[in-house]
Amino acid sequence: MVVRQYNEELKYLEKINPHCWKIKKGFQPNMNVEGVFYVNSTLEKLMLDELRNSCRPGMTGGFLPGVKQIANVAALPGIVGRSVGLPDIHSGYGFAIGNMAAFDTSNPKSIVSPGGVGFDINCGVRLLRTNLHEKDVQPIKEQLAQSLFDHIPVGVGSKGIIPMNARDLEEALEMGMDWSLREGYVWAEDKEHCEEYGRMLNADPSKVSLRAKKRGLPQLGTLGAGNHYAEIQVVDEIYDKFAAGKMGLERIGQVCVMIHSGSRGFGHQVATDALVQMEKAMKRDQIDVNDRQLACARINSVEGQDYLKAMAAASNFAWVNRSSMTFLTRQAFSKQFKLAPDDLDMHVIYDVSHNVAKIEEHIVDGKVKTLLVHRKGSTRAFPPHHPLIPVDYQLTGQPVLIGGSMGTCSYVLTGTHQGMTETFGSTCHGAGRALSRAKSRRNIDYKDVLSKLEGMGISIRVASPKLVMEEAPESYKNVTDVVNTCHAAGISKKTVKLRPIAVIKG
Amino acid sequence: MNNIFKLKLTALGHPNPVGFNSEDEKEYRSVVLWLEDQKIRHYKIEEREGLRNIESDKWKDAYNTYQRDLVSPVVEGTLNEQLNWLLSYAVRLEYADNVTKYKDVKVEQPKQSAPNVVSSNPLDNLDFDSPAFKAGVERICALTGVGPHSDPKVRLSAVAKILKTAPHPDFPKNEFNMVQQPVDVLKLLFIQDLRELQTKINEALVAVQTVTADPRTDTSLGKVGR
C-alpha cells in the first residue's frame, strides 16, 4: 500500500457532484479504471475520517479503508467502467462491502474473485406482504413473534425443521427455488417475483466440497446469526404511490414480513474452499493484485469456472433457505390468524440478492458487452422495461429491498435508468457497518439495546442476547442517510419506508 | 342472401340483377322461369307450361315437381335456399358449357368476399413499395445514420440491427413525441402479452405441484442456536 500524508491522498479524490466522488488513477498502484463512491455530507465525513485514521503513523494491519479497497479493485485485471462504492460501504475481505465491479468476459485476462462476492453467498432480502393492518397485529404481536421464533430456528448452530437428506440437498443445490416449488413449500408466484427466478442454471453441486454440504444440510430453513433477521414490519411512508401499488402496498400501517438471510455455513465453506484454489491459480497465471485478500482467478480458468459453479449452487441454497422460511412464516401467520396464507394475501413482493456475481449484459462505451458483475453488499437495481425483471414491475423498475439495522426502518426502492448507466444497475444494500463487531461489543451494553427496542414498542426474540450489541443501531450507519443518498444521486428511487414492530434474530 | 343472388344473376347475364327482390312472389317466379328458359332447359318447351303460369295457384306444385325432377337437395328448404341452389346449378351448367372460356379466369380480389379479420395486424399488410413506406424508412435511416440503398427493406434490416446492438439514438426534440408515443404503446402491448404468458407458466407449475408437492415439517429436528 502506498503511504502518503492525508493531504496528499486527498489530491486523488475529487467531488464531482454533491453525492459523488471520483477516485483518480494513481491513488493505488496499477488502477485500470477510476473509482467512484456515493455519499451525502454525513457519510462523506465517515469515509474521509476512515481514510485520515489510516494515514496516521503506525496504523498498519487490520482492514484497509473503504476508499483504498475501491481503488484496489479498480486495479484488478479486466475491470470495465468504474469500481463503484455505494453509500453503505465499509471495509470487508478484499472488496469493501458495498463495492460493485464488472469484468469483461470477452477479455481473457478478466477475473472472478470470491472476495467480490463475500462469504455469505447470495445473502439477500425477501419481503412478503399481507392484507393485515397494524391494529390487527398489535394485540397479538408477542404471540406472533414467539410463533415465528418457534418456526424459524435462529442463531449459530441452529437446525431447521424441514426434513432433508443428502439427496434432497443435491437436488436443491441444482434446482434452487424450483426444488422448493416442486416440493410444495412455495407458490408459483414466488418464483416469478424472485431475482433470477430463484435458480442459477450453471450450478454444479459436484464442484462443492463434501465439507460444505455437511455444514449446509442441517442448516436449511434456519435464519442464522450476525445481521440476519426476520422482521414484522408496517408501511410507514409511501413515496411513490404507483410503484407501491404495483407491489401490493396500498396503505400506511399495512403489515409486511422481511426475511434477511443467506447461504449459512454452506456459502462460507464454498468461499473458503475457493480462496485456497485461487491462490494456486494466481501463481500459475501470474496475476498481480494490490491486496492478498483479493485472491482471484481468470473467469475462463478451471478455478474460475469451478468457483462460479459452486457459487451458483450456494446461491440456490440461499434461495431454498429463504423459500423454506417463507413457508414457515406463512404457517406461523396462518396459525395465529386462523386463515390460509392465501386469504392473508401473503405474496412475495420480491427477493433480492446482495452478495453475488452474475453474468449480465451492459452497455460500455456505447457497445453491448457481456460482463461478470460482482455485487458485494450491493443490490441489483434494474430500470423499468429491463427484460430480466418480472412482468409486474416492468413499468416501475425492479423493487430493491433495503433492510435497515435492527430496530430501525427498512426501505423499498426501485431501479432507475440512471443507475443502469452509472453503476451497472446497482445500488446500496443496507445500513452498512460503522463500528466493528469488536468495538460494538466493547462500547455497548446488550441490556441497553434490548430495553431501548422495548421502549420503541418492538417485540424482540433473540437466540444470543449477548451478541445483540454487535447489531445495535449505533453500530451501523443511518440507513436513511444511505437510502437518501442513492435517491438523490438518482441510482435508485424511494418507494416505501417500513418500520419494524417485531424482530427475531440469531 | 340478396347479395349472393345479385352476384349469381350477374354472372348468368340476367337483365336486371340489381333490382331483383326475392321477397316479391312474382319476381321470384319469373326468375325461376327465366332460369329454366334460358339456362337450365331441363324440360322441353311445351313441358314448361306449369312454370310459365306465374299467376296460377298451381305454380307452386309445378315448382315442386320441377325441383324434384332436378333432384335438388333443398326441396324442403326455404324459398331462398331453393332459389340459391337453382342459381348455383345454373352457374355450374353455364361453366360446363364453356369450360375453355372460364377455366383460366383468375379471381381478382379474393379478400372482397371474406370478412377482413385476418389482417388485423397492420404490419402484415405493409406495402413495401408504397411511397409512404419508403419515406418512413428514409426518415429512420436519417435518425440512425444508415446510408442509402436502393431497396428500402435492406435499409430497414440495417436499422433493426443497429437498434438491437447499440444504444438507441437520440431523437430530435420535435420528433420525440412522434417516436415515443408509438413506442410506449408497443411496450404496453408487450407487457400484456408477457403477463398472459407468465400466468400460463404459473398455471402449469401449479398443475405439476398437484402431483409432486408434499411439504412436511418435523419440529423435533429444530434446534435454536446460541
XYZ file of C-alpha atoms in Angstrom:
732
model
C 0.000 0.000 0.000
C 1.194 3.473 -0.838
C 1.821 5.511 2.299
C 1.135 9.197 1.943
C 0.036 12.080 4.104
C -3.726 12.575 4.324
C -3.451 15.848 2.404
C -1.553 14.090 -0.339
C -4.200 11.387 -0.500
C -6.956 13.960 -0.890
C -5.415 15.144 -4.164
C -6.526 11.910 -5.748
C -10.120 12.395 -4.671
C -12.455 14.776 -6.449
C -16.022 15.651 -5.579
C -17.787 15.592 -8.959
C -21.253 16.402 -7.628
C -22.917 16.762 -4.211
C -23.396 12.988 -3.961
C -20.489 11.545 -5.860
C -16.721 11.467 -5.523
C -14.193 10.286 -8.060
C -11.049 8.315 -7.125
C -8.379 9.125 -9.683
C -5.857 6.691 -11.083
C -2.660 6.582 -9.058
C -4.445 6.594 -5.688
C -3.413 2.948 -5.552
C -0.927 1.316 -7.948
C -1.946 -0.140 -11.335
C -5.516 1.164 -11.405
C -7.078 0.157 -14.742
C -10.128 2.346 -14.267
C -11.179 5.121 -11.941
C -13.136 4.563 -8.766
C -16.231 6.350 -7.621
C -18.256 6.487 -4.432
C -21.639 7.876 -3.479
C -22.125 9.764 -0.205
C -24.057 12.595 1.391
C -22.396 15.057 3.768
C -22.713 12.760 6.820
C -21.424 9.654 5.055
C -18.726 11.703 3.350
C -17.322 12.615 6.745
C -17.287 8.944 7.801
C -15.465 7.961 4.604
C -12.817 10.638 4.880
C -12.315 10.146 8.626
C -11.659 6.490 7.962
C -9.027 7.442 5.408
C -7.474 10.048 7.728
C -7.204 7.498 10.554
C -5.431 5.045 8.287
C -2.883 7.739 7.381
C -1.801 8.206 10.964
C 1.628 6.785 11.643
C 1.664 3.273 12.980
C -1.738 2.353 11.528
C -0.874 -0.926 9.862
C -2.760 -4.188 9.774
C -6.495 -4.639 10.004
C -8.833 -3.697 7.213
C -7.964 -1.078 4.644
C -10.268 1.938 4.483
C -13.162 1.653 2.025
C -11.729 4.160 -0.476
C -8.473 2.238 -0.683
C -10.350 -1.012 -1.231
C -12.390 0.547 -4.078
C -9.117 1.632 -5.695
C -7.526 -1.790 -5.276
C -10.495 -3.371 -7.011
C -10.062 -0.829 -9.830
C -6.609 -2.362 -10.339
C -7.930 -5.891 -10.963
C -7.432 -7.303 -14.483
C -10.349 -6.931 -16.898
C -12.394 -4.428 -14.885
C -14.520 -2.089 -17.014
C -16.379 1.138 -16.320
C -15.616 2.166 -12.775
C -15.121 0.481 -9.433
C -18.224 1.666 -7.591
C -18.621 2.269 -3.860
C -22.212 2.545 -2.631
C -23.157 4.820 0.289
C -23.270 1.950 2.803
C -19.709 0.911 2.016
C -17.494 -0.421 4.795
C -14.293 -2.434 4.913
C -14.510 -6.105 4.080
C -12.400 -9.043 2.979
C -10.613 -7.851 -0.190
C -13.543 -5.975 -1.629
C -15.266 -3.495 0.643
C -18.868 -4.409 1.478
C -20.844 -2.068 -0.731
C -18.466 -2.302 -3.685
C -19.558 -3.395 -7.160
C -17.248 -4.107 -10.057
C -17.815 -5.521 -13.538
C -15.361 -7.550 -15.609
C -15.450 -8.016 -19.368
C -15.951 -11.714 -20.108
C -14.523 -11.284 -23.614
C -11.168 -10.250 -22.134
C -9.215 -13.485 -21.437
C -7.429 -11.797 -18.522
C -10.647 -10.859 -16.691
C -11.016 -12.372 -13.245
C -13.597 -13.585 -10.781
C -12.890 -13.037 -7.088
C -14.638 -14.704 -4.137
C -13.806 -11.583 -2.151
C -16.040 -9.672 -4.558
C -18.998 -11.841 -3.639
C -18.437 -12.263 0.062
C -18.553 -15.243 2.370
C -22.308 -15.278 2.753
C -23.017 -16.087 -0.895
C -26.410 -14.835 -2.094
C -27.212 -13.225 1.185
C -30.389 -11.364 0.406
C -33.681 -9.898 1.463
C -37.188 -11.120 0.779
C -40.315 -9.135 1.502
C -43.768 -10.682 1.983
C -46.867 -8.571 2.130
C -50.104 -9.309 3.980
C -53.540 -7.758 3.893
C -53.382 -7.187 7.666
C -53.260 -3.803 9.315
C -51.029 -2.846 12.224
C -54.066 -2.789 14.530
C -54.807 -6.451 13.649
C -51.309 -7.438 14.717
C -50.528 -5.183 17.706
C -52.690 -7.101 20.237
C -51.069 -10.440 19.424
C -47.640 -9.141 18.457
C -45.847 -11.037 21.226
C -47.521 -14.335 20.362
C -46.768 -13.798 16.671
C -43.101 -13.041 17.356
C -42.906 -16.137 19.537
C -44.612 -18.214 16.869
C -42.129 -17.032 14.226
C -39.282 -17.745 16.651
C -40.653 -21.266 17.184
C -40.969 -21.934 13.458
C -37.720 -20.452 12.222
C -34.690 -21.680 14.132
C -32.147 -18.899 14.627
C -28.615 -18.483 15.859
C -25.224 -20.102 15.390
C -25.569 -23.890 15.221
C -29.342 -23.821 14.726
C -31.047 -26.626 12.818
C -34.078 -26.429 10.551
C -37.407 -28.213 10.895
C -37.822 -29.171 7.233
C -36.655 -32.783 6.920
C -33.940 -33.183 4.287
C -31.492 -35.902 3.410
C -28.286 -35.742 1.371
C -30.102 -36.473 -1.874
C -32.632 -33.703 -1.249
C -29.734 -31.312 -0.722
C -28.061 -32.286 -4.004
C -31.306 -31.634 -5.835
C -31.904 -28.370 -4.025
C -28.404 -27.156 -4.895
C -29.036 -27.824 -8.541
C -32.633 -26.622 -8.723
C -32.761 -23.711 -6.302
C -36.269 -22.428 -5.795
C -37.587 -24.928 -8.337
C -36.894 -27.549 -5.691
C -38.993 -25.643 -3.128
C -41.677 -25.271 -5.748
C -41.669 -28.935 -6.685
C -41.870 -29.996 -3.042
C -44.713 -27.563 -2.454
C -43.016 -25.201 0.000
C -43.645 -22.120 -2.143
C -46.122 -20.748 -4.651
C -45.577 -20.382 -8.380
C -45.895 -16.613 -7.970
C -42.996 -16.605 -5.502
C -40.661 -17.774 -8.222
C -41.969 -15.121 -10.566
C -41.069 -12.412 -8.033
C -37.544 -13.535 -7.301
C -34.305 -12.256 -8.779
C -33.005 -14.808 -11.327
C -36.308 -16.690 -10.784
C -34.661 -18.251 -7.749
C -32.348 -20.510 -9.684
C -28.884 -20.170 -11.164
C -28.713 -22.563 -14.079
C -24.949 -23.030 -14.039
C -24.992 -24.537 -10.531
C -22.982 -27.728 -10.254
C -23.162 -29.492 -6.864
C -20.230 -31.727 -7.843
C -17.970 -28.658 -7.574
C -18.926 -28.220 -3.938
C -16.838 -29.883 -1.224
C -18.323 -32.568 0.985
C -17.480 -30.368 3.943
C -19.693 -27.566 2.631
C -22.564 -29.968 2.090
C -22.195 -31.400 5.564
C -22.291 -27.932 7.070
C -25.238 -26.909 4.902
C -27.582 -29.870 5.234
C -28.966 -29.292 8.739
C -28.995 -25.527 8.305
C -31.608 -25.238 5.557
C -34.596 -23.289 6.774
C -32.651 -21.515 9.502
C -32.070 -17.829 9.748
C -28.504 -17.814 11.018
C -26.826 -15.227 13.158
C -24.967 -11.974 12.590
C -27.016 -9.290 10.897
C -29.672 -11.721 9.710
C -33.216 -11.347 10.921
C -36.891 -11.816 10.243
C -38.985 -8.758 10.995
C -42.673 -7.988 11.084
C -42.873 -4.514 9.626
C -45.551 -1.980 8.808
C -45.700 0.501 5.951
C -44.649 3.817 7.479
C -44.467 6.132 4.475
C -45.250 5.823 0.767
C -43.166 7.998 -1.561
C -44.223 6.543 -4.906
C -47.868 5.565 -4.854
C -47.882 3.973 -8.305
C -44.857 1.749 -7.725
C -46.033 0.819 -4.221
C -49.439 -0.111 -5.657
C -47.803 -2.416 -8.195
C -46.170 -4.176 -5.245
C -49.480 -4.507 -3.453
C -48.521 -1.968 -0.785
C -51.609 0.204 -0.718
C -51.823 1.882 2.663
C -49.949 3.127 5.709
C -49.979 0.539 8.506
C -50.091 -2.453 6.134
C -48.179 -5.382 7.641
C -45.210 -6.988 5.852
C -42.599 -9.582 6.760
C -38.958 -9.101 5.823
C -36.551 -12.028 5.800
C -32.839 -11.272 5.631
C -30.706 -14.372 5.320
C -28.214 -16.154 3.104
C -26.468 -19.456 2.451
C -25.357 -20.008 6.060
C -22.295 -22.192 6.651
C -22.648 -23.675 3.178
C -21.753 -20.458 1.337
C -18.982 -19.717 3.805
C -17.349 -23.066 3.131
C -17.678 -22.657 -0.661
C -15.911 -19.288 -0.451
C -13.184 -20.617 1.850
C -12.532 -23.609 -0.418
C -12.343 -21.350 -3.468
C -9.817 -18.970 -1.916
C -7.364 -21.856 -1.497
C -7.762 -22.831 -5.161
C -7.392 -19.270 -6.334
C -4.069 -18.714 -4.632
C -2.657 -21.515 -6.767
C -4.225 -20.126 -9.926
C -2.780 -16.678 -9.242
C 0.728 -18.045 -9.005
C 0.338 -20.088 -12.169
C -1.245 -17.317 -14.258
C 0.901 -14.587 -12.686
C -1.973 -12.433 -11.607
C -0.800 -9.461 -9.578
C -3.106 -7.742 -7.134
C -2.623 -4.942 -4.623
C -4.040 -6.863 -1.684
C -3.582 -10.530 -0.841
C -7.246 -10.699 0.111
C -8.210 -10.016 -3.499
C -7.484 -13.629 -4.414
C -8.946 -14.319 -7.833
C -8.735 -16.475 -10.933
C -9.352 -15.847 -14.598
C -13.009 -16.310 -15.442
C -12.173 -18.900 -18.070
C -9.712 -20.857 -15.952
C -10.731 -24.132 -14.323
C -10.592 -22.494 -10.879
C -12.699 -19.559 -12.058
C -15.344 -21.785 -13.600
C -15.377 -24.165 -10.643
C -15.930 -21.255 -8.298
C -18.762 -19.832 -10.428
C -20.489 -23.234 -10.492
C -20.086 -23.729 -6.748
C -21.150 -20.142 -6.075
C -24.281 -20.767 -8.149
C -25.024 -23.847 -6.044
C -24.599 -21.751 -2.887
C -26.921 -19.132 -4.372
C -29.508 -21.833 -4.959
C -29.020 -22.947 -1.359
C -29.787 -19.408 -0.171
C -32.973 -19.228 -2.258
C -34.181 -22.560 -0.948
C -33.353 -21.306 2.534
C -35.368 -18.111 2.149
C -38.159 -20.102 0.486
C -38.300 -22.526 3.406
C -38.532 -19.577 5.791
C -41.281 -18.101 3.628
C -43.191 -21.350 4.084
C -42.623 -21.315 7.847
C -43.634 -17.653 8.109
C -46.859 -18.361 6.254
C -47.551 -21.251 8.615
C -46.904 -19.105 11.675
C -49.247 -16.358 10.466
C -51.828 -18.858 9.323
C -51.940 -20.465 12.777
C -52.201 -17.154 14.610
C -54.942 -15.684 12.431
C -56.643 -18.999 11.622
C -56.711 -18.067 7.961
C -54.989 -19.644 4.971
C -51.857 -17.772 3.796
C -53.756 -17.218 0.544
C -56.506 -15.383 2.390
C -53.888 -13.285 4.178
C -52.559 -12.348 0.710
C -49.061 -13.368 1.811
C -47.375 -12.878 -1.540
C -43.670 -12.409 -2.073
C -43.161 -8.832 -3.272
C -39.609 -9.504 -4.302
C -36.412 -11.292 -3.316
C -33.045 -9.605 -3.875
C -29.514 -10.934 -3.665
C -26.838 -8.591 -2.356
C -23.775 -10.854 -2.304
C -23.383 -12.404 -5.726
C -21.572 -12.365 -9.071
C -23.621 -12.709 -12.233
C -23.196 -12.637 -15.981
C -25.141 -9.672 -17.350
C -25.278 -7.588 -20.486
C -24.473 -3.904 -20.137
C -23.563 -1.048 -22.415
C -19.953 0.005 -22.016
C -18.659 2.910 -24.110
C -21.628 2.614 -26.442
C -21.262 -1.125 -27.018
C -23.198 -4.070 -25.603
C -20.853 -6.202 -23.527
C -21.256 -9.393 -21.539
C -19.883 -8.736 -18.084
C -19.327 -10.648 -14.896
C -20.837 -8.248 -12.368
C -19.681 -8.622 -8.755
C -22.056 -7.139 -6.225
C -20.863 -7.393 -2.653
C -23.166 -5.640 -0.258
C -24.782 -4.129 -3.300
C -28.215 -4.817 -4.737
C -29.106 -5.177 -8.377
C -31.472 -2.340 -9.323
C -32.597 -2.720 -12.914
C -34.674 0.024 -14.541
C -38.190 -0.169 -15.978
C -38.542 -2.324 -19.115
C -35.425 -4.374 -18.389
C -36.006 -7.912 -19.733
C -34.687 -9.599 -16.575
C -37.237 -8.125 -14.163
C -40.709 -9.600 -13.575
C -43.539 -8.513 -15.823
C -45.388 -6.941 -12.875
C -42.529 -4.477 -12.347
C -41.847 -3.651 -15.978
C -43.292 -0.171 -15.532
C -41.902 0.626 -12.081
C -38.404 -0.824 -12.287
C -37.092 -3.650 -10.143
C -38.013 -3.486 -6.450
C -34.901 -3.078 -4.306
C -35.227 -4.220 -0.704
C -33.040 -2.406 1.790
C -33.006 -3.905 5.251
C -32.128 -1.454 7.977
C -30.208 -2.311 11.103
C -32.085 -3.917 13.982
C -34.864 -1.693 15.264
C -34.512 0.976 12.600
C -36.530 1.308 9.427
C -36.197 -0.520 6.105
C -36.878 0.729 2.605
C -38.205 -0.435 -0.727
C -36.621 1.343 -3.691
C -36.899 0.848 -7.438
C -34.222 0.700 -10.118
C -33.614 3.611 -12.493
C -32.165 4.188 -15.949
C -29.526 6.446 -14.435
C -28.401 3.619 -12.152
C -28.165 1.367 -15.206
C -25.688 3.711 -16.877
C -23.757 4.880 -13.793
C -23.475 1.794 -11.586
C -24.298 -1.147 -13.889
C -27.770 -1.214 -12.366
C -26.604 -1.441 -8.757
C -27.456 0.339 -5.549
C -26.917 0.086 -1.791
C -27.902 -2.963 0.280
C -28.496 -1.784 3.831
C -27.228 0.434 6.576
C -23.611 -0.644 6.421
C -21.467 -1.076 9.495
C -19.927 1.973 11.181
C -18.303 0.224 14.164
C -16.528 -3.118 14.009
C -18.147 -6.009 15.847
C -15.397 -5.996 18.493
C -15.758 -2.281 19.036
C -19.535 -2.623 19.372
C -19.122 -5.327 21.999
C -16.766 -3.104 23.971
C -18.811 0.082 23.776
C -22.423 -1.013 24.063
C -24.306 -2.971 26.723
C -26.752 -5.526 25.377
C -29.286 -4.765 28.117
C -29.456 -1.160 26.979
C -30.062 -2.285 23.426
C -32.904 -4.602 24.389
C -34.617 -2.119 26.680
C -34.327 0.572 24.011
C -36.075 -1.662 21.486
C -38.727 -2.448 24.050
C -39.195 1.258 24.603
C -39.838 1.682 20.888
C -42.602 -0.904 21.093
C -40.675 -3.534 19.175
C -41.077 -7.155 20.289
C -37.818 -8.993 20.109
C -36.777 -12.645 20.275
C -33.071 -13.416 20.148
C -31.104 -16.642 20.466
C -27.999 -14.995 21.877
C -28.762 -11.684 23.638
C -25.090 -11.126 24.328
C -24.387 -10.627 20.633
C -27.174 -8.126 20.217
C -24.899 -5.129 20.747
C -22.982 -6.063 17.593
C -26.181 -5.367 15.729
C -27.292 -2.323 17.690
C -28.307 0.624 15.507
C -25.362 2.555 16.951
C -23.003 0.095 15.286
C -24.392 0.996 11.868
C -24.613 3.942 9.552
C -28.018 5.538 9.391
C -29.960 3.628 6.721
C -31.970 6.741 5.912
C -28.749 8.597 5.027
C -27.757 5.699 2.810
C -31.103 5.477 1.038
C -31.477 9.228 0.625
C -28.046 9.369 -0.967
C -28.988 6.702 -3.524
C -32.242 8.540 -4.220
C -30.593 11.949 -4.568
C -27.818 10.528 -6.740
C -30.522 9.012 -8.964
C -29.184 5.449 -8.886
C -32.454 4.233 -7.354
C -35.752 5.716 -6.297
C -37.505 5.667 -2.924
C -40.856 3.873 -2.930
C -41.831 2.825 0.582
C -40.475 3.100 4.113
C -41.138 0.231 6.535
C -40.953 0.301 10.342
C -40.398 -2.853 12.453
C -42.813 -3.942 15.179
C -41.290 -7.347 15.928
C -37.840 -8.818 15.333
C -36.448 -12.301 15.584
C -32.741 -12.856 15.222
C -29.811 -15.109 15.980
C -78.781 -13.645 -49.461
C -79.833 -10.913 -51.873
C -76.180 -10.060 -52.433
C -75.407 -13.636 -53.442
C -78.399 -13.672 -55.752
C -77.206 -10.466 -57.335
C -73.711 -11.853 -57.934
C -75.010 -15.084 -59.446
C -77.617 -13.400 -61.579
C -74.970 -11.014 -62.896
C -72.734 -13.944 -63.701
C -75.565 -15.609 -65.585
C -76.373 -12.443 -67.549
C -79.807 -11.725 -66.050
C -81.199 -8.420 -67.453
C -81.942 -6.926 -64.000
C -79.743 -8.483 -61.302
C -79.610 -5.353 -59.155
C -83.348 -4.735 -58.972
C -84.273 -8.319 -58.163
C -86.208 -8.776 -54.934
C -86.578 -12.386 -53.844
C -89.307 -11.485 -51.349
C -91.636 -10.492 -54.187
C -93.529 -13.635 -55.211
C -93.973 -12.543 -58.804
C -90.358 -11.599 -59.324
C -89.264 -14.847 -57.689
C -91.414 -16.911 -60.013
C -90.273 -15.086 -63.120
C -86.598 -15.613 -62.218
C -87.251 -19.344 -61.840
C -88.908 -19.360 -65.250
C -86.047 -17.312 -66.727
C -83.531 -19.800 -65.365
C -85.354 -22.756 -66.937
C -85.996 -20.957 -70.245
C -82.522 -19.523 -70.688
C -80.058 -21.565 -68.680
C -81.183 -24.898 -67.284
C -83.505 -26.036 -70.085
C -84.295 -29.291 -68.277
C -87.806 -29.538 -69.777
C -88.868 -29.410 -73.378
C -90.526 -26.073 -74.191
C -94.086 -27.481 -74.002
C -93.395 -29.073 -70.604
C -92.617 -25.643 -69.109
C -96.292 -24.615 -69.096
C -96.745 -25.191 -65.363
C -93.854 -22.862 -64.572
C -94.922 -20.325 -67.167
C -98.287 -19.710 -65.422
C -96.788 -17.336 -62.897
C -100.195 -16.035 -61.855
C -101.652 -19.526 -61.277
C -102.271 -21.131 -57.880
C -100.879 -24.331 -59.320
C -97.409 -22.726 -59.907
C -96.142 -23.950 -56.525
C -96.960 -27.555 -57.397
C -95.215 -27.184 -60.744
C -92.177 -25.641 -58.988
C -92.002 -28.538 -56.502
C -92.198 -31.082 -59.290
C -89.549 -29.158 -61.227
C -87.164 -29.220 -58.252
C -87.749 -32.945 -57.701
C -87.055 -33.541 -61.386
C -83.744 -31.668 -60.974
C -83.016 -33.714 -57.815
C -82.496 -30.535 -55.779
C -81.250 -31.335 -52.255
C -83.183 -28.414 -50.747
C -86.761 -29.124 -51.836
C -87.751 -28.996 -48.178
C -85.798 -25.791 -47.546
C -86.870 -22.151 -47.572
C -87.709 -20.402 -50.813
C -84.413 -18.550 -50.731
C -82.409 -21.734 -50.207
C -84.265 -23.305 -53.113
C -83.549 -20.383 -55.411
C -79.935 -20.256 -54.337
C -79.474 -23.868 -55.279
C -81.143 -23.300 -58.636
C -78.849 -20.347 -59.323
C -75.758 -22.345 -58.400
C -76.923 -25.189 -60.557
C -77.369 -22.813 -63.462
C -73.906 -21.343 -62.931
C -72.456 -24.863 -62.882
C -74.177 -25.683 -66.189
C -73.007 -22.413 -67.697
C -69.448 -23.179 -66.668
C -69.667 -26.732 -68.011
C -70.851 -25.387 -71.383
C -67.861 -23.052 -71.674
C -65.032 -24.667 -69.690
C -62.356 -23.439 -72.064
C -63.584 -19.886 -71.698
C -63.763 -19.824 -67.903
C -61.038 -22.119 -66.666
C -58.211 -19.550 -66.845
C -60.141 -16.754 -65.219
C -58.489 -15.555 -62.047
C -60.260 -14.072 -59.060
C -59.132 -10.502 -58.888
C -59.796 -9.588 -55.265
C -60.084 -12.674 -53.119
C -60.365 -10.593 -49.918
C -63.578 -8.936 -51.076
C -65.722 -11.933 -50.288
C -64.076 -12.825 -46.958
C -64.503 -10.616 -43.911
C -61.362 -8.633 -43.078
C -60.493 -10.311 -39.782
C -57.237 -11.952 -40.786
C -55.348 -8.744 -41.428
C -55.852 -7.122 -38.030
C -52.076 -6.754 -37.708
C -51.236 -3.777 -39.898
C -47.631 -4.932 -40.206
C -48.780 -7.956 -42.249
C -50.249 -5.672 -44.845
C -47.335 -3.305 -45.170
C -46.871 -2.283 -48.745
C -43.113 -2.244 -49.110
C -43.377 -0.443 -52.407
C -45.579 2.391 -51.244
C -44.101 5.878 -51.177
C -45.235 6.228 -47.537
C -43.149 3.207 -46.525
C -40.127 4.462 -48.423
C -40.437 7.901 -46.864
C -40.725 6.373 -43.371
C -37.624 4.262 -43.874
C -35.818 7.308 -45.200
C -36.610 9.161 -42.000
C -35.482 6.493 -39.506
C -32.372 5.923 -41.591
C -31.543 9.590 -41.253
C -32.035 9.333 -37.467
C -29.964 6.172 -37.073
C -27.328 7.124 -39.613
C -27.934 4.299 -42.060
C -26.579 5.043 -45.534
C -28.518 4.883 -48.817
C -29.520 1.648 -50.577
C -31.918 1.114 -53.449
C -34.029 -1.419 -51.525
C -35.781 0.138 -48.506
C -36.170 -3.324 -46.958
C -32.406 -3.733 -46.799
C -32.113 -0.361 -45.115
C -34.834 -1.340 -42.637
C -32.999 -4.509 -41.624
C -29.845 -2.432 -41.152
C -31.796 -0.162 -38.812
C -33.076 -3.202 -36.893
C -29.520 -4.440 -36.467
C -28.380 -1.101 -35.122
C -31.247 -0.873 -32.662
C -30.507 -4.357 -31.382
C -26.797 -3.892 -30.826
C -26.342 -0.239 -29.939
C -27.956 2.228 -27.598
C -30.958 3.832 -29.154
C -30.217 7.059 -30.954
C -31.446 10.309 -29.519
C -34.318 11.744 -31.455
C -34.542 15.437 -32.242
C -36.838 17.205 -29.788
C -39.549 17.870 -32.363
C -39.624 14.196 -33.329
C -39.676 12.967 -29.743
C -43.407 12.521 -29.223
C -43.932 11.057 -32.652
C -41.453 8.329 -31.833
C -42.095 7.969 -28.114
C -45.847 7.515 -28.183
C -45.977 4.540 -30.536
C -43.031 3.023 -28.672
C -44.958 3.353 -25.402
C -47.987 1.646 -26.916
C -45.831 -1.216 -28.190
C -44.250 -1.599 -24.761
C -47.644 -1.805 -23.061
C -48.894 -4.396 -25.552
C -45.730 -6.369 -24.971
C -46.202 -6.270 -21.193
C -49.764 -7.526 -21.617
C -48.568 -10.474 -23.714
C -45.876 -11.191 -21.180
C -48.381 -11.193 -18.319
C -50.552 -13.728 -20.156
C -47.541 -15.922 -20.782
C -46.415 -15.714 -17.150
C -49.920 -16.612 -15.944
C -49.892 -19.689 -18.166
C -46.464 -20.647 -16.817
C -47.748 -20.293 -13.248
C -50.780 -22.412 -14.059
C -48.532 -25.120 -15.485
C -46.368 -25.037 -12.352
C -49.407 -25.311 -10.113
C -50.673 -28.264 -12.175
C -47.360 -30.044 -11.650
C -47.431 -29.214 -7.950
C -50.692 -31.108 -7.526
C -48.676 -34.218 -8.410
C -45.320 -33.546 -6.745
C -45.939 -31.334 -3.723
C -45.737 -32.794 -0.241
C -44.391 -30.144 2.116
C -43.547 -31.507 5.537
C -42.091 -30.188 8.740
C -40.722 -32.015 11.739
C -40.376 -29.815 14.772
C -38.327 -32.448 16.579
C -35.459 -31.628 14.177
C -35.437 -27.959 15.151
C -32.685 -26.529 17.268
C -32.216 -22.942 18.324
C -28.598 -21.844 18.275
C -26.541 -19.828 20.653
